[in-house]
Amino acid sequence: MYGPDFAADPAAAYQRMRRFGPAAPVQLAPGVDATLITGYQAALSVLRSPETFVKDPRRWRALANGQVPMDSPVVPMMMYRPNCLFSDGEEHRRLRQVVTDSLERIDPNELRGYVEESADTLIDQFCARGEADLLAEYARAIPMLVANHMFGCPPDVGERLLAGMSGIFDGVDAEKANEVLTQALVELVALKRAKPGADVTSWMMAHPAGLTDEEMLHQLVVLMGAGTEPEQNLIANGMRLLLSDDRFAGSLSGGSLPVDDALDEVLWTDPPMANYAVHYAVHDVDFSGLQLREGEPIMISFAAANTDPTLASDQRAGNRAHLAWSAGPHACPAQSSARLAASVAVEKLLDRLPDLELAVPVETLMWRPGPFHRALIALPVRFPPVAPLAAGTSHASASSAPALTDETSGETSWNASPAPSSSTPPAATFTAKATGSAPAGRRRWWNSLAGWWRGR
């Protein structure tokens, strides 16, 4: 599951694996063996059975005995970290509660406003050129800007965080990438201990669970990792689908929502995290005829499970039964925010550049190798040049969105109501936001329909 061949056509690889049944033996990297769960019901069985399948990688026998070296490219993605992703039982509940309590303080209206403002700022940097790489200049940048703001992270630290996470996902000098990531997070934790603000990092630190600096660091690995690399892939893969698939370029009849439908399709067929959720059996298990050994990695293929031929229906528009956000006790706690940010980013781009089109044939687009993600290398597009927004005009549809320069001050709060539970102290709230007008100019079907849905 490494190298360009798998990256170019993972669907063909999953089809070959299915001859083994719902679980298949795979190699994640040279010398790293695992079992990949490719069946939908089989995946749910593993994800929803924490009494049999656990997450703690310290059970990984091949890593513990040195058979898999620490410099293997997949180790930083699979190694033990004291966070909610790699823990079980009561420890998992304690660490996850910190995450859910803190994320619940983010107001979706403010998140939407900040994504819109970030999007406008980025689009202004290339809209007059008539061409762009949407991955490098847009899809990659928006999650970093939003994450920096949400977590109170200085831009230079955020750039190193993103570089470290990208290296880990790609498995290219992953050990060095992990060092870059760790050092950046050490700086962020120290900064927030010294100067807490109205941000998710500070809220987690103030939580009654009393996280240590090490726990804080590794909780942030999960949250910022999931909020940047997979989010950029969701935005880019959604744009690729909208610009290349005739099903999303038809008439308005039927009243569907093209952007939401495209994201549903991507989450079913090309989820940004294609394969992950590594588990370990607590004892040998006979699993659909395949023996799952204690201490051997069991990885869930969200992409293969979602496209399991045994699923009753391939109707994906509006269907949220996919496993792109995982399932069970370790299901993604930030899925609503992640989907909202991706939807707003795509809507804003199509709003501003209604005649956007791919600059190359879709079949020539290339994918980044790696067993975990589904990630484009580039997404070149072209469009009739348009002028940037007028100076002095608010970039966001909602004019009171936070300024892009406020990543470090902690003066802007993300919560619109008192703290969601008695375990988290309350903080200041946002003022109400005025509704702005849509950008002027010719609007294609996707812009008109999305605008109608939002009440414009």
mmCIF file of N, CA and C in Angstrom, residues 82 151-154 157-158 160-161 181-197 199-206 210-224:
data_model
loop_
_atom_site.group_PDB
_atom_site.id
_atom_site.type_symbol
_atom_site.label_atom_id
_atom_site.label_comp_id
_atom_site.label_asym_id
_atom_site.label_seq_id
_atom_site.Cartn_x
_atom_site.Cartn_y
_atom_site.Cartn_z
ATOM 1 N N PRO A 82 0.214 9.616 24.088
ATOM 2 C CA PRO A 82 -0.771 9.719 25.174
ATOM 3 C C PRO A 82 -1.889 10.702 24.834
ATOM 4 N N PHE A 151 -6.574 27.454 17.371
ATOM 5 C CA PHE A 151 -5.681 26.949 18.405
ATOM 6 C C PHE A 151 -4.723 28.014 18.936
ATOM 7 N N GLY A 152 -4.905 29.271 18.518
ATOM 8 C CA GLY A 152 -4.046 30.337 19.000
ATOM 9 C C GLY A 152 -2.596 30.138 18.618
ATOM 10 N N CYS A 153 -2.372 29.697 17.399
ATOM 11 C CA CYS A 153 -1.040 29.285 16.958
ATOM 12 C C CYS A 153 -0.399 30.361 16.081
ATOM 13 N N PRO A 154 0.799 30.838 16.403
ATOM 14 C CA PRO A 154 1.481 31.807 15.536
ATOM 15 C C PRO A 154 1.695 31.227 14.144
ATOM 16 N N VAL A 157 4.779 28.944 13.536
ATOM 17 C CA VAL A 157 4.636 27.633 14.165
ATOM 18 C C VAL A 157 3.654 26.784 13.365
ATOM 19 N N GLY A 158 2.568 27.395 12.891
ATOM 20 C CA GLY A 158 1.585 26.672 12.092
ATOM 21 C C GLY A 158 2.175 26.106 10.816
ATOM 22 N N ARG A 160 5.253 25.154 10.333
ATOM 23 C CA ARG A 160 6.079 23.990 10.681
ATOM 24 C C ARG A 160 5.208 22.795 11.068
ATOM 25 N N LEU A 161 4.088 23.076 11.728
ATOM 26 C CA LEU A 161 3.160 22.000 12.056
ATOM 27 C C LEU A 161 2.645 21.325 10.790
ATOM 28 N N LEU A 181 7.371 18.419 13.769
ATOM 29 C CA LEU A 181 6.038 18.552 14.349
ATOM 30 C C LEU A 181 6.114 18.684 15.867
ATOM 31 N N THR A 182 6.894 17.824 16.494
ATOM 32 C CA THR A 182 6.989 17.825 17.960
ATOM 33 C C THR A 182 7.559 19.137 18.480
ATOM 34 N N GLN A 183 8.610 19.632 17.855
ATOM 35 C CA GLN A 183 9.227 20.867 18.312
ATOM 36 C C GLN A 183 8.270 22.049 18.175
ATOM 37 N N ALA A 184 7.517 22.084 17.074
ATOM 38 C CA ALA A 184 6.553 23.168 16.894
ATOM 39 C C ALA A 184 5.478 23.117 17.972
ATOM 40 N N LEU A 185 5.014 21.926 18.306
ATOM 41 C CA LEU A 185 3.982 21.795 19.326
ATOM 42 C C LEU A 185 4.511 22.106 20.714
ATOM 43 N N VAL A 186 5.762 21.768 20.985
ATOM 44 C CA VAL A 186 6.381 22.148 22.260
ATOM 45 C C VAL A 186 6.344 23.664 22.424
ATOM 46 N N GLU A 187 6.662 24.389 21.345
ATOM 47 C CA GLU A 187 6.629 25.849 21.393
ATOM 48 C C GLU A 187 5.213 26.370 21.624
ATOM 49 N N LEU A 188 4.221 25.753 20.958
ATOM 50 C CA LEU A 188 2.841 26.200 21.117
ATOM 51 C C LEU A 188 2.350 25.962 22.542
ATOM 52 N N VAL A 189 2.648 24.800 23.104
ATOM 53 C CA VAL A 189 2.218 24.496 24.470
ATOM 54 C C VAL A 189 2.863 25.467 25.453
ATOM 55 N N ALA A 190 4.157 25.729 25.279
ATOM 56 C CA ALA A 190 4.842 26.668 26.174
ATOM 57 C C ALA A 190 4.250 28.068 26.051
ATOM 58 N N LEU A 191 3.934 28.479 24.823
ATOM 59 C CA LEU A 191 3.337 29.808 24.599
ATOM 60 C C LEU A 191 1.997 29.929 25.305
ATOM 61 N N LYS A 192 1.158 28.904 25.198
ATOM 62 C CA LYS A 192 -0.178 28.971 25.785
ATOM 63 C C LYS A 192 -0.150 28.798 27.302
ATOM 64 N N ARG A 193 0.827 28.096 27.838
ATOM 65 C CA ARG A 193 0.980 28.041 29.289
ATOM 66 C C ARG A 193 1.321 29.435 29.821
ATOM 67 N N ALA A 194 2.180 30.145 29.073
ATOM 68 C CA ALA A 194 2.613 31.471 29.524
ATOM 69 C C ALA A 194 1.552 32.535 29.251
ATOM 70 N N LYS A 195 0.822 32.384 28.137
ATOM 71 C CA LYS A 195 -0.148 33.404 27.757
ATOM 72 C C LYS A 195 -1.401 32.744 27.193
ATOM 73 N N PRO A 196 -2.268 32.220 28.042
ATOM 74 C CA PRO A 196 -3.498 31.597 27.540
ATOM 75 C C PRO A 196 -4.412 32.622 26.889
ATOM 76 N N GLY A 197 -5.233 32.170 25.986
ATOM 77 C CA GLY A 197 -6.165 33.052 25.295
ATOM 78 C C GLY A 197 -7.498 32.369 25.082
ATOM 79 N N ASP A 199 -8.873 30.331 22.940
ATOM 80 C CA ASP A 199 -8.609 29.392 21.859
ATOM 81 C C ASP A 199 -8.678 27.974 22.405
ATOM 82 N N VAL A 200 -8.762 27.005 21.492
ATOM 83 C CA VAL A 200 -8.951 25.610 21.883
ATOM 84 C C VAL A 200 -7.779 25.106 22.713
ATOM 85 N N THR A 201 -6.561 25.499 22.378
ATOM 86 C CA THR A 201 -5.398 25.055 23.150
ATOM 87 C C THR A 201 -5.516 25.496 24.602
ATOM 88 N N SER A 202 -5.845 26.748 24.820
ATOM 89 C CA SER A 202 -5.965 27.269 26.188
ATOM 90 C C SER A 202 -7.127 26.621 26.931
ATOM 91 N N TRP A 203 -8.230 26.381 26.216
ATOM 92 C CA TRP A 203 -9.376 25.743 26.868
ATOM 93 C C TRP A 203 -9.035 24.329 27.314
ATOM 94 N N MET A 204 -8.278 23.608 26.490
ATOM 95 C CA MET A 204 -7.890 22.258 26.894
ATOM 96 C C MET A 204 -6.970 22.293 28.108
ATOM 97 N N MET A 205 -6.069 23.272 28.135
ATOM 98 C CA MET A 205 -5.167 23.395 29.283
ATOM 99 C C MET A 205 -5.931 23.693 30.573
ATOM 100 N N ALA A 206 -7.017 24.482 30.452
ATOM 101 C CA ALA A 206 -7.770 24.889 31.633
ATOM 102 C C ALA A 206 -8.805 23.847 32.064
ATOM 103 N N GLY A 210 -6.937 18.288 33.792
ATOM 104 C CA GLY A 210 -5.557 18.567 34.161
ATOM 105 C C GLY A 210 -4.524 17.882 33.294
ATOM 106 N N LEU A 211 -4.558 18.138 31.984
ATOM 107 C CA LEU A 211 -3.602 17.516 31.073
ATOM 108 C C LEU A 211 -2.183 17.968 31.355
ATOM 109 N N THR A 212 -1.242 17.026 31.292
ATOM 110 C CA THR A 212 0.173 17.371 31.377
ATOM 111 C C THR A 212 0.614 17.988 30.063
ATOM 112 N N ASP A 213 1.806 18.581 30.045
ATOM 113 C CA ASP A 213 2.315 19.153 28.798
ATOM 114 C C ASP A 213 2.462 18.074 27.727
ATOM 115 N N GLU A 214 2.886 16.876 28.126
ATOM 116 C CA GLU A 214 3.033 15.794 27.155
ATOM 117 C C GLU A 214 1.672 15.406 26.583
ATOM 118 N N GLU A 215 0.662 15.300 27.441
ATOM 119 C CA GLU A 215 -0.681 14.988 26.948
ATOM 120 C C GLU A 215 -1.202 16.099 26.055
ATOM 121 N N MET A 216 -0.954 17.342 26.433
ATOM 122 C CA MET A 216 -1.375 18.460 25.600
ATOM 123 C C MET A 216 -0.745 18.366 24.216
ATOM 124 N N LEU A 217 0.544 18.112 24.178
ATOM 125 C CA LEU A 217 1.264 18.041 22.906
ATOM 126 C C LEU A 217 0.633 16.987 21.999
ATOM 127 N N HIS A 218 0.371 15.815 22.557
ATOM 128 C CA HIS A 218 -0.114 14.727 21.711
ATOM 129 C C HIS A 218 -1.608 14.829 21.422
ATOM 130 N N GLN A 219 -2.370 15.491 22.264
ATOM 131 C CA GLN A 219 -3.746 15.811 21.899
ATOM 132 C C GLN A 219 -3.759 16.760 20.701
ATOM 133 N N LEU A 220 -2.850 17.710 20.690
ATOM 134 C CA LEU A 220 -2.770 18.650 19.584
ATOM 135 C C LEU A 220 -2.316 17.975 18.294
ATOM 136 N N VAL A 221 -1.492 16.935 18.396
ATOM 137 C CA VAL A 221 -1.120 16.178 17.201
ATOM 138 C C VAL A 221 -2.371 15.661 16.501
ATOM 139 N N VAL A 222 -3.286 15.097 17.276
ATOM 140 C CA VAL A 222 -4.521 14.564 16.709
ATOM 141 C C VAL A 222 -5.376 15.676 16.128
ATOM 142 N N LEU A 223 -5.624 16.714 16.912
ATOM 143 C CA LEU A 223 -6.566 17.749 16.497
ATOM 144 C C LEU A 223 -6.047 18.577 15.324
ATOM 145 N N MET A 224 -4.809 19.028 15.410
ATOM 146 C CA MET A 224 -4.281 19.863 14.333
ATOM 147 C C MET A 224 -3.934 19.022 13.114
#
